[in-house]
CSV table of C-alpha atoms in Angstrom, one decimal:
chain,number,residue,atom,x,y,z
A,1,UNK,CA,12.4,-36.8,4.1
A,2,UNK,CA,11.6,-35.7,7.7
A,3,UNK,CA,13.3,-32.4,7.0
A,4,UNK,CA,11.4,-31.8,3.8
A,5,UNK,CA,8.1,-32.7,5.5
A,6,UNK,CA,8.8,-30.4,8.5
A,7,UNK,CA,9.8,-27.6,6.1
A,8,UNK,CA,6.6,-28.0,4.2
A,9,UNK,CA,4.5,-27.9,7.3
A,10,UNK,CA,6.3,-24.8,8.5
A,11,UNK,CA,6.0,-23.1,5.1
A,12,UNK,CA,2.2,-23.9,4.7
A,13,UNK,CA,1.0,-21.3,7.3
A,14,UNK,CA,3.4,-18.7,5.7
A,15,UNK,CA,1.9,-19.4,2.3
A,16,UNK,CA,-1.6,-19.2,3.7
A,17,UNK,CA,-0.8,-15.9,5.4
A,18,UNK,CA,0.7,-14.5,2.2
A,19,UNK,CA,-2.4,-15.6,0.3
A,20,UNK,CA,-4.7,-13.9,2.8
A,21,UNK,CA,-2.7,-10.6,2.6
A,22,UNK,CA,-2.8,-10.8,-1.2
A,23,UNK,CA,-6.6,-11.2,-1.0
A,24,UNK,CA,-6.9,-8.3,1.4
A,25,UNK,CA,-4.7,-6.0,-0.6
A,26,UNK,CA,-5.9,-7.0,-4.1
A,27,UNK,CA,-9.6,-6.6,-3.1
A,28,UNK,CA,-9.0,-3.5,-1.0
A,29,UNK,CA,-7.1,-1.4,-3.5
A,30,UNK,CA,-9.8,-1.9,-6.2
A,31,UNK,CA,-12.6,-1.2,-3.7
A,32,UNK,CA,-10.7,1.9,-2.5
A,33,UNK,CA,-10.4,3.2,-6.0
A,34,UNK,CA,-14.2,3.0,-6.5
A,35,UNK,CA,-14.9,5.1,-3.5
A,36,UNK,CA,-12.0,7.4,-4.3
A,37,UNK,CA,-13.6,8.1,-7.7
A,38,UNK,CA,-17.0,8.9,-6.3
A,39,UNK,CA,-15.6,11.0,-3.5
A,40,UNK,CA,-13.2,13.2,-5.6
A,41,UNK,CA,-16.1,14.0,-7.9
A,42,UNK,CA,-18.3,15.2,-5.0
A,43,UNK,CA,-15.4,17.0,-3.2
A,44,UNK,CA,-14.1,18.8,-6.4
A,45,UNK,CA,-17.5,19.5,-7.9
A,46,UNK,CA,-17.5,23.1,-6.6
A,47,UNK,CA,-14.2,23.6,-8.4
A,48,UNK,CA,-14.8,22.0,-11.8
A,49,UNK,CA,-18.5,22.6,-12.3
A,50,UNK,CA,-17.8,25.7,-14.3
A,51,UNK,CA,-15.4,23.8,-16.5
A,52,UNK,CA,-18.1,21.6,-17.9
A,53,UNK,CA,-21.1,24.0,-17.8
A,54,UNK,CA,-21.6,27.7,-18.5
A,55,UNK,CA,-19.9,30.0,-16.0
A,56,UNK,CA,-22.6,32.6,-16.0
A,57,UNK,CA,-24.6,30.8,-13.1
A,58,UNK,CA,-22.3,29.1,-10.6
A,59,UNK,CA,-25.3,27.6,-8.7
A,60,UNK,CA,-26.8,26.1,-11.8
A,61,UNK,CA,-23.4,24.7,-12.9
A,62,UNK,CA,-23.0,23.0,-9.5
A,63,UNK,CA,-26.5,21.6,-9.5
A,64,UNK,CA,-25.9,20.3,-13.1
A,65,UNK,CA,-22.7,18.7,-11.9
A,66,UNK,CA,-24.4,17.0,-8.9
A,67,UNK,CA,-27.2,15.9,-11.3
A,68,UNK,CA,-24.6,14.0,-13.3
A,69,UNK,CA,-23.3,12.6,-10.1
A,70,UNK,CA,-26.8,11.2,-9.4
A,71,UNK,CA,-27.3,10.0,-13.0
A,72,UNK,CA,-24.2,7.9,-12.8
A,73,UNK,CA,-26.0,5.9,-10.1
A,74,UNK,CA,-28.7,5.0,-12.6
A,75,UNK,CA,-26.2,2.7,-14.4
A,76,UNK,CA,-25.6,0.8,-11.2
A,77,UNK,CA,-28.5,-1.6,-11.6
A,78,UNK,CA,-27.3,-2.5,-15.1
A,79,UNK,CA,-23.7,-2.9,-13.8
A,80,UNK,CA,-25.0,-5.1,-11.0
A,81,UNK,CA,-26.9,-7.2,-13.5
A,82,UNK,CA,-23.9,-7.6,-15.9
A,83,UNK,CA,-21.1,-8.0,-13.4
A,84,UNK,CA,-23.3,-10.0,-11.0
A,85,UNK,CA,-23.9,-12.5,-13.8
A,86,UNK,CA,-20.2,-12.4,-14.7
A,87,UNK,CA,-19.3,-13.1,-11.0
A,88,UNK,CA,-21.8,-15.9,-10.6
A,89,UNK,CA,-21.0,-17.6,-13.9
A,90,UNK,CA,-17.4,-16.9,-14.7
A,91,UNK,CA,-16.0,-16.2,-11.2
A,92,UNK,CA,-15.7,-13.4,-8.6
A,93,UNK,CA,-12.2,-12.5,-9.7
A,94,UNK,CA,-13.2,-12.1,-13.3
A,95,UNK,CA,-16.0,-9.6,-12.4
A,96,UNK,CA,-13.6,-7.6,-10.2
A,97,UNK,CA,-10.9,-7.4,-12.9
A,98,UNK,CA,-13.4,-6.2,-15.5
A,99,UNK,CA,-15.0,-3.6,-13.2
A,100,UNK,CA,-11.8,-2.0,-12.1
A,101,UNK,CA,-10.6,-1.7,-15.7
A,102,UNK,CA,-13.8,0.2,-16.7
A,103,UNK,CA,-13.7,2.4,-13.5
A,104,UNK,CA,-10.1,3.4,-14.1
A,105,UNK,CA,-10.9,4.4,-17.7
A,106,UNK,CA,-13.7,6.7,-16.6
A,107,UNK,CA,-11.5,8.5,-14.2
A,108,UNK,CA,-8.8,9.1,-16.9
A,109,UNK,CA,-11.4,10.5,-19.3
A,110,UNK,CA,-12.6,13.0,-16.7
A,111,UNK,CA,-9.0,14.0,-15.9
A,112,UNK,CA,-8.1,14.8,-19.5
A,113,UNK,CA,-11.4,16.0,-20.9
A,114,UNK,CA,-11.6,19.4,-22.7
A,115,UNK,CA,-13.6,22.2,-21.0
A,116,UNK,CA,-17.0,23.8,-21.9
A,117,UNK,CA,-15.1,26.9,-23.2
A,118,UNK,CA,-13.2,24.6,-25.6
A,119,UNK,CA,-15.9,22.3,-27.1
A,120,UNK,CA,-19.1,23.6,-25.6
A,121,UNK,CA,-21.8,21.1,-24.7
A,122,UNK,CA,-19.5,18.3,-25.8
A,123,UNK,CA,-17.6,18.7,-22.5
A,124,UNK,CA,-20.8,18.2,-20.6
A,125,UNK,CA,-21.5,15.1,-22.6
A,126,UNK,CA,-18.0,13.7,-22.0
A,127,UNK,CA,-18.5,14.1,-18.3
A,128,UNK,CA,-21.9,12.4,-18.5
A,129,UNK,CA,-20.5,9.4,-20.5
A,130,UNK,CA,-17.5,9.0,-18.2
A,131,UNK,CA,-19.8,8.9,-15.1
A,132,UNK,CA,-22.2,6.5,-16.8
A,133,UNK,CA,-19.3,4.2,-17.5
A,134,UNK,CA,-18.1,4.4,-13.9
A,135,UNK,CA,-21.6,3.9,-12.6
A,136,UNK,CA,-21.8,0.7,-14.7
A,137,UNK,CA,-18.5,-0.5,-13.3
A,138,UNK,CA,-19.2,0.4,-9.7
A,139,UNK,CA,-22.6,-1.3,-9.9
A,140,UNK,CA,-20.7,-4.6,-10.1
A,141,UNK,CA,-17.5,-3.7,-8.2
A,142,UNK,CA,-18.8,-3.5,-4.7
A,143,UNK,CA,-21.1,-6.6,-4.7
A,144,UNK,CA,-18.4,-8.7,-6.3
A,145,UNK,CA,-15.8,-7.5,-3.8
A,146,UNK,CA,-18.2,-8.1,-0.9
A,147,UNK,CA,-18.9,-11.6,-2.0
A,148,UNK,CA,-15.3,-12.4,-2.7
A,149,UNK,CA,-14.1,-11.2,0.8
A,150,UNK,CA,-17.0,-13.0,2.6
A,151,UNK,CA,-16.3,-16.3,0.9
A,152,UNK,CA,-12.5,-16.0,1.5
A,153,UNK,CA,-12.9,-15.1,5.2
A,154,UNK,CA,-11.6,-17.6,7.8
A,155,UNK,CA,-14.3,-19.4,9.9
A,156,UNK,CA,-15.7,-17.2,12.7
A,157,UNK,CA,-14.1,-14.0,11.3
A,158,UNK,CA,-16.4,-13.1,8.5
A,159,UNK,CA,-17.7,-10.0,10.2
A,160,UNK,CA,-14.2,-8.7,10.8
A,161,UNK,CA,-13.1,-9.5,7.3
A,162,UNK,CA,-16.2,-7.9,5.8
A,163,UNK,CA,-15.2,-4.6,7.5
A,164,UNK,CA,-12.4,-4.6,4.9
A,165,UNK,CA,-14.9,-3.3,2.3
A,166,UNK,CA,-15.6,-0.1,4.2
A,167,UNK,CA,-12.1,0.2,5.6
A,168,UNK,CA,-10.6,0.2,2.1
A,169,UNK,CA,-13.4,2.3,0.7
A,170,UNK,CA,-13.0,4.9,3.4
A,171,UNK,CA,-9.3,4.9,2.9
A,172,UNK,CA,-10.1,5.7,-0.7
A,173,UNK,CA,-12.4,8.5,0.4
A,174,UNK,CA,-9.8,9.8,2.9
A,175,UNK,CA,-7.0,9.8,0.3
A,176,UNK,CA,-9.3,11.8,-2.1
A,177,UNK,CA,-10.3,14.2,0.7
A,178,UNK,CA,-6.7,14.6,1.8
A,179,UNK,CA,-5.6,15.3,-1.7
A,180,UNK,CA,-8.3,17.9,-2.0
A,181,UNK,CA,-7.1,19.5,1.3
A,182,UNK,CA,-3.5,19.6,0.1
A,183,UNK,CA,-4.5,21.1,-3.3
A,184,UNK,CA,-6.8,23.6,-1.6
A,185,UNK,CA,-3.9,24.7,0.6
A,186,UNK,CA,-1.3,24.8,-2.1
A,187,UNK,CA,-3.3,26.3,-4.9
A,188,UNK,CA,-5.5,29.4,-5.1
A,189,UNK,CA,-9.2,28.9,-6.1
A,190,UNK,CA,-8.5,30.1,-9.6
A,191,UNK,CA,-5.8,27.5,-10.1
A,192,UNK,CA,-8.0,24.8,-8.6
A,193,UNK,CA,-10.8,25.7,-11.0
A,194,UNK,CA,-8.5,26.0,-14.0
A,195,UNK,CA,-6.4,22.8,-13.8
A,196,UNK,CA,-5.9,21.6,-10.2
A,197,UNK,CA,-9.1,19.6,-10.1
A,198,UNK,CA,-7.7,17.3,-12.9
A,199,UNK,CA,-5.0,15.9,-10.7
A,200,UNK,CA,-7.1,13.6,-8.5
A,201,UNK,CA,-8.8,12.1,-11.6
A,202,UNK,CA,-5.5,11.4,-13.3
A,203,UNK,CA,-4.2,9.9,-10.1
A,204,UNK,CA,-7.2,7.7,-9.9
A,205,UNK,CA,-6.6,6.3,-13.4
A,206,UNK,CA,-3.0,5.5,-12.6
A,207,UNK,CA,-4.0,3.7,-9.4
A,208,UNK,CA,-6.6,1.8,-11.4
A,209,UNK,CA,-4.0,0.3,-13.6
A,210,UNK,CA,-2.0,-0.9,-10.6
A,211,UNK,CA,-5.2,-2.4,-9.0
A,212,UNK,CA,-6.0,-4.2,-12.3
A,213,UNK,CA,-2.6,-5.9,-12.2
A,214,UNK,CA,-3.1,-6.9,-8.5
A,215,UNK,CA,-6.5,-8.4,-9.1
A,216,UNK,CA,-5.4,-10.5,-12.0
A,217,UNK,CA,-3.1,-12.3,-9.5
A,218,UNK,CA,-5.9,-13.2,-7.1
A,219,UNK,CA,-7.1,-16.7,-6.6
A,220,UNK,CA,-10.8,-17.7,-7.1
A,221,UNK,CA,-12.9,-18.5,-4.0
A,222,UNK,CA,-13.4,-22.2,-3.1
A,223,UNK,CA,-17.1,-21.6,-2.7
A,224,UNK,CA,-17.4,-20.7,-6.4
A,225,UNK,CA,-15.1,-23.4,-7.6
A,226,UNK,CA,-17.0,-26.1,-5.7
A,227,UNK,CA,-20.5,-24.9,-6.7
A,228,UNK,CA,-21.8,-27.0,-9.6
A,229,UNK,CA,-24.9,-24.8,-10.0
A,230,UNK,CA,-22.7,-21.9,-11.1
A,231,UNK,CA,-21.7,-23.8,-14.3
A,232,UNK,CA,-25.1,-25.4,-15.1
A,233,UNK,CA,-28.0,-24.0,-17.2
A,234,UNK,CA,-29.9,-22.9,-14.2
A,235,UNK,CA,-31.7,-19.6,-15.1
A,236,UNK,CA,-30.2,-16.7,-13.3
A,237,UNK,CA,-33.6,-15.0,-13.3
A,238,UNK,CA,-35.2,-18.2,-11.8
A,239,UNK,CA,-32.6,-18.2,-9.1
A,240,UNK,CA,-33.1,-14.5,-8.5
A,241,UNK,CA,-36.9,-15.0,-8.2
A,242,UNK,CA,-36.4,-17.9,-5.7
A,243,UNK,CA,-34.4,-15.5,-3.5
A,244,UNK,CA,-36.7,-12.4,-4.0
A,245,UNK,CA,-37.4,-12.0,-0.3
A,246,UNK,CA,-33.7,-11.8,0.4
A,247,UNK,CA,-33.4,-9.2,-2.4
A,248,UNK,CA,-36.1,-7.1,-0.9
A,249,UNK,CA,-34.3,-7.3,2.5
A,250,UNK,CA,-31.1,-6.0,0.8
A,251,UNK,CA,-33.0,-3.0,-0.5
A,252,UNK,CA,-34.5,-2.3,2.9
A,253,UNK,CA,-31.2,-2.5,4.6
A,254,UNK,CA,-29.5,-0.3,2.1
A,255,UNK,CA,-31.8,2.7,1.5
A,256,UNK,CA,-31.3,4.5,4.8
A,257,UNK,CA,-27.7,3.8,5.2
A,258,UNK,CA,-26.8,4.9,1.7
A,259,UNK,CA,-28.6,8.3,2.2
A,260,UNK,CA,-26.7,8.8,5.5
A,261,UNK,CA,-23.5,7.7,3.9
A,262,UNK,CA,-23.6,10.0,0.9
A,263,UNK,CA,-25.0,12.9,3.0
A,264,UNK,CA,-22.3,12.8,5.7
A,265,UNK,CA,-19.4,10.9,4.3
A,266,UNK,CA,-19.3,12.1,0.7
A,267,UNK,CA,-21.3,15.3,0.2
A,268,UNK,CA,-20.9,17.1,3.6
A,269,UNK,CA,-17.6,18.8,2.8
A,270,UNK,CA,-18.8,20.1,-0.5
A,271,UNK,CA,-22.1,21.2,1.1
A,272,UNK,CA,-20.2,23.1,3.8
A,273,UNK,CA,-18.0,24.8,1.3
A,274,UNK,CA,-20.5,25.7,-1.3
A,275,UNK,CA,-23.7,26.3,0.8
A,276,UNK,CA,-22.4,27.5,4.2
A,277,UNK,CA,-19.2,29.2,2.9
A,278,UNK,CA,-16.7,27.2,5.1
A,279,UNK,CA,-13.0,27.5,4.5
A,280,UNK,CA,-12.2,24.7,1.9
A,281,UNK,CA,-8.9,23.6,3.5
A,282,UNK,CA,-10.2,23.4,7.1
A,283,UNK,CA,-13.3,21.7,6.0
A,284,UNK,CA,-11.5,19.0,4.0
A,285,UNK,CA,-9.1,18.3,6.9
A,286,UNK,CA,-12.1,17.8,9.2
A,287,UNK,CA,-13.4,15.3,6.7
A,288,UNK,CA,-10.1,13.5,6.7
A,289,UNK,CA,-10.1,13.2,10.5
A,290,UNK,CA,-13.7,12.0,10.6
A,291,UNK,CA,-12.9,9.3,8.1
A,292,UNK,CA,-10.0,8.1,10.2
A,293,UNK,CA,-12.4,7.8,13.2
A,294,UNK,CA,-14.6,5.7,11.0
A,295,UNK,CA,-11.8,3.4,9.8
A,296,UNK,CA,-10.7,2.7,13.4
A,297,UNK,CA,-14.3,1.8,14.4
A,298,UNK,CA,-15.1,-0.6,11.6
A,299,UNK,CA,-12.9,-3.6,12.6
A,300,UNK,CA,-14.2,-3.4,16.2
A,301,UNK,CA,-17.8,-3.6,15.2
A,302,UNK,CA,-17.0,-6.4,12.6
A,303,UNK,CA,-15.3,-8.5,15.3
A,304,UNK,CA,-18.2,-7.7,17.8
A,305,UNK,CA,-20.7,-9.0,15.3
A,306,UNK,CA,-18.8,-12.3,15.1
A,307,UNK,CA,-19.3,-12.7,18.9
A,308,UNK,CA,-22.8,-11.3,19.6
A,309,UNK,CA,-24.4,-11.6,16.2
A,310,UNK,CA,-25.3,-9.4,13.3
A,311,UNK,CA,-28.7,-8.2,14.4
A,312,UNK,CA,-27.8,-6.3,17.7
A,313,UNK,CA,-25.0,-4.4,15.9
A,314,UNK,CA,-27.4,-3.5,13.0
A,315,UNK,CA,-30.1,-2.3,15.3
A,316,UNK,CA,-27.7,-0.1,17.2
A,317,UNK,CA,-26.6,1.6,14.0
A,318,UNK,CA,-30.0,2.2,12.4
A,319,UNK,CA,-31.8,3.3,15.6
A,320,UNK,CA,-28.9,5.5,16.6
A,321,UNK,CA,-28.8,7.1,13.1
A,322,UNK,CA,-32.5,7.8,13.1
A,323,UNK,CA,-32.4,9.4,16.6
A,324,UNK,CA,-29.5,11.6,15.7
A,325,UNK,CA,-30.4,12.7,12.2
A,326,UNK,CA,-32.1,16.0,13.2
A,327,UNK,CA,-29.7,16.9,16.1
A,328,UNK,CA,-26.6,16.4,14.0
A,329,UNK,CA,-27.9,18.6,11.2
A,330,UNK,CA,-29.0,21.3,13.7
A,331,UNK,CA,-25.5,21.2,15.2
A,332,UNK,CA,-23.8,22.4,12.0
A,333,UNK,CA,-24.3,26.2,11.8
A,334,UNK,CA,-21.4,28.5,10.9
A,335,UNK,CA,-18.3,27.0,12.6
A,336,UNK,CA,-16.0,24.3,11.3
A,337,UNK,CA,-15.8,22.6,14.8
A,338,UNK,CA,-19.5,22.0,14.6
A,339,UNK,CA,-19.1,20.2,11.3
A,340,UNK,CA,-16.3,18.2,12.9
A,341,UNK,CA,-18.4,17.1,15.9
A,342,UNK,CA,-21.3,16.2,13.7
A,343,UNK,CA,-19.2,14.1,11.3
A,344,UNK,CA,-17.4,12.3,14.1
A,345,UNK,CA,-20.7,11.3,15.8
A,346,UNK,CA,-22.3,10.3,12.4
A,347,UNK,CA,-19.3,8.1,11.6
A,348,UNK,CA,-19.4,6.3,14.9
A,349,UNK,CA,-23.1,5.4,14.5
A,350,UNK,CA,-22.9,4.3,10.9
A,351,UNK,CA,-19.7,2.2,11.4
A,352,UNK,CA,-21.5,-0.8,12.9
A,353,UNK,CA,-23.8,-1.3,9.9
A,354,UNK,CA,-21.1,-0.5,7.4
A,355,UNK,CA,-18.7,-3.0,8.9
A,356,UNK,CA,-21.0,-6.0,8.7
A,357,UNK,CA,-23.5,-5.5,5.9
A,358,UNK,CA,-21.2,-7.0,3.3
A,359,UNK,CA,-21.2,-10.2,5.4
A,360,UNK,CA,-24.9,-10.0,6.0
A,361,UNK,CA,-25.7,-9.6,2.3
A,362,UNK,CA,-23.5,-12.7,1.4
A,363,UNK,CA,-25.1,-14.8,4.2
A,364,UNK,CA,-28.6,-14.3,2.6
A,365,UNK,CA,-27.9,-16.1,-0.7
A,366,UNK,CA,-26.7,-19.4,-2.0
A,367,UNK,CA,-23.4,-19.5,-3.9
A,368,UNK,CA,-24.7,-19.7,-7.4
A,369,UNK,CA,-26.7,-16.4,-7.1
A,370,UNK,CA,-24.8,-14.7,-4.4
A,371,UNK,CA,-23.2,-11.9,-6.4
A,372,UNK,CA,-26.2,-11.1,-8.5
A,373,UNK,CA,-28.6,-11.4,-5.6
A,374,UNK,CA,-26.6,-8.7,-3.8
A,375,UNK,CA,-25.7,-6.6,-6.8
A,376,UNK,CA,-29.0,-5.9,-8.4
A,377,UNK,CA,-31.1,-4.9,-5.3
A,378,UNK,CA,-28.1,-3.1,-3.8
A,379,UNK,CA,-27.6,-1.1,-7.0
A,380,UNK,CA,-31.3,-0.3,-7.2
A,381,UNK,CA,-31.3,1.0,-3.7
A,382,UNK,CA,-28.2,3.1,-4.1
A,383,UNK,CA,-29.4,4.4,-7.5
A,384,UNK,CA,-32.8,5.4,-6.0
A,385,UNK,CA,-31.6,7.1,-2.9
A,386,UNK,CA,-27.8,7.3,-2.7
A,387,UNK,CA,-26.8,9.2,-5.8
A,388,UNK,CA,-29.7,11.6,-5.5
A,389,UNK,CA,-29.0,12.4,-1.8
A,390,UNK,CA,-26.4,15.3,-2.4
A,391,UNK,CA,-28.6,16.9,-5.1
A,392,UNK,CA,-31.8,16.5,-3.1
A,393,UNK,CA,-30.3,17.9,0.1
A,394,UNK,CA,-28.8,20.9,-1.8
A,395,UNK,CA,-32.1,21.6,-3.6
A,396,UNK,CA,-34.3,21.3,-0.5
A,397,UNK,CA,-31.9,23.3,1.7
A,398,UNK,CA,-31.8,26.2,-0.8
A,399,UNK,CA,-35.6,26.0,-1.0
A,400,UNK,CA,-35.9,26.3,2.8
A,401,UNK,CA,-37.2,22.8,3.2
A,402,UNK,CA,-34.2,21.0,4.7
A,403,UNK,CA,-36.4,19.3,7.3
A,404,UNK,CA,-38.1,17.4,4.6
A,405,UNK,CA,-34.9,15.8,3.6
A,406,UNK,CA,-34.1,14.9,7.2
A,407,UNK,CA,-37.6,13.3,7.7
A,408,UNK,CA,-37.0,11.3,4.6
A,409,UNK,CA,-33.7,10.1,6.0
A,410,UNK,CA,-35.2,9.1,9.3
A,411,UNK,CA,-38.1,7.2,7.6
A,412,UNK,CA,-35.6,5.1,5.5
A,413,UNK,CA,-33.5,4.3,8.6
A,414,UNK,CA,-36.6,3.1,10.5
A,415,UNK,CA,-37.5,0.9,7.5
A,416,UNK,CA,-34.1,-0.8,8.0
A,417,UNK,CA,-34.9,-1.3,11.7
A,418,UNK,CA,-38.0,-3.2,10.7
A,419,UNK,CA,-36.1,-5.3,8.2
A,420,UNK,CA,-33.6,-6.3,10.9
A,421,UNK,CA,-36.3,-7.2,13.3
A,422,UNK,CA,-37.7,-9.7,10.8
A,423,UNK,CA,-34.4,-11.3,9.9
A,424,UNK,CA,-32.9,-14.5,11.3
A,425,UNK,CA,-29.4,-14.4,12.9
A,426,UNK,CA,-26.9,-15.3,10.1
A,427,UNK,CA,-23.4,-15.1,11.7
A,428,UNK,CA,-23.0,-18.9,11.7
A,429,UNK,CA,-24.2,-19.5,8.2
A,430,UNK,CA,-21.9,-21.7,6.1
A,431,UNK,CA,-21.1,-20.0,2.8
A,432,UNK,CA,-19.5,-23.1,1.2
């Protein structure tokens, strides 16, 4: 009996450790796929734009492709509503399983879709429908994953664990960018435009199937299982209204960061290639290196917030981002090293907020409305300003009004600073 008892005591930490790694991997791979999907679309847009739109006007085809990128974001609020409800009523795991299945399907559709030369405007419509489906899925994926990780985090480590969201997401972006760099090096532009761009979308679909299997093996969070309100007839809209101030804070914290993120982290390589004429291979490898810097910085700032609090870390990120917006854009002229320096600095100043916002969002809401409370306002903010950022930046830059876009970015970052100043410190909030 003593041996059995001692063996059980020894095995318990190992089982707990295995369970935590399963949580980290199962959540991370699905979240990485979401970001991979969005990034490969932005990175490969210059190559496949003419496959879905008329080739007679390359600039018009690129703008149309970026417009669909932005339109996909309009589905995020609906995805946040549906998958948020699913996560708050049926469980966080259920929402994550359903969202990853839909996202993987969208990636496969794009990868095998016929071209404009083959079926005309039907190709454009297929691209649009696939992106709308992915937008719906991704509107619920990120909030569900954020809530799941925050609720599963060990006491005193929520900030560090929440950095998993952007660590895994950036890994997805890095894989997509690296794949783009490899393909740009191995294939000539004509081959990339003809068929090479399909490879990353098909790969994304295959990864999605694997992520689906992994997520089906995850355990549900104790916070959800022990929350009776999640299974009662409490109106979701009533709960949402009761937490309306927190929802407005989510929007205020998200607007500026999402513009910076999609400007520097997602669209910068495509902008440098298509607008400034940078070498595609060198530009994409710069983006890979910058993302590695970002990944390394995230856990540090997550752990720092567990020690000194969320508010100081957020203020550092948003104030620094506002101060550096104009200088970093002026830095990028006609050399690849300038893009590298600007991206490295931008990554270091956005890492603090990116690392801990998933925890901050979760700490604002009670359990029975936590996923929806994050999902809907977050999706509204990203749909309003995130998805449109690459298109708006391209359009204003070509019109000679790039400073207007930069001023817009600074204003949104300063709004986030004001929101942080009015927030209570939340690092010690109990999510159970």
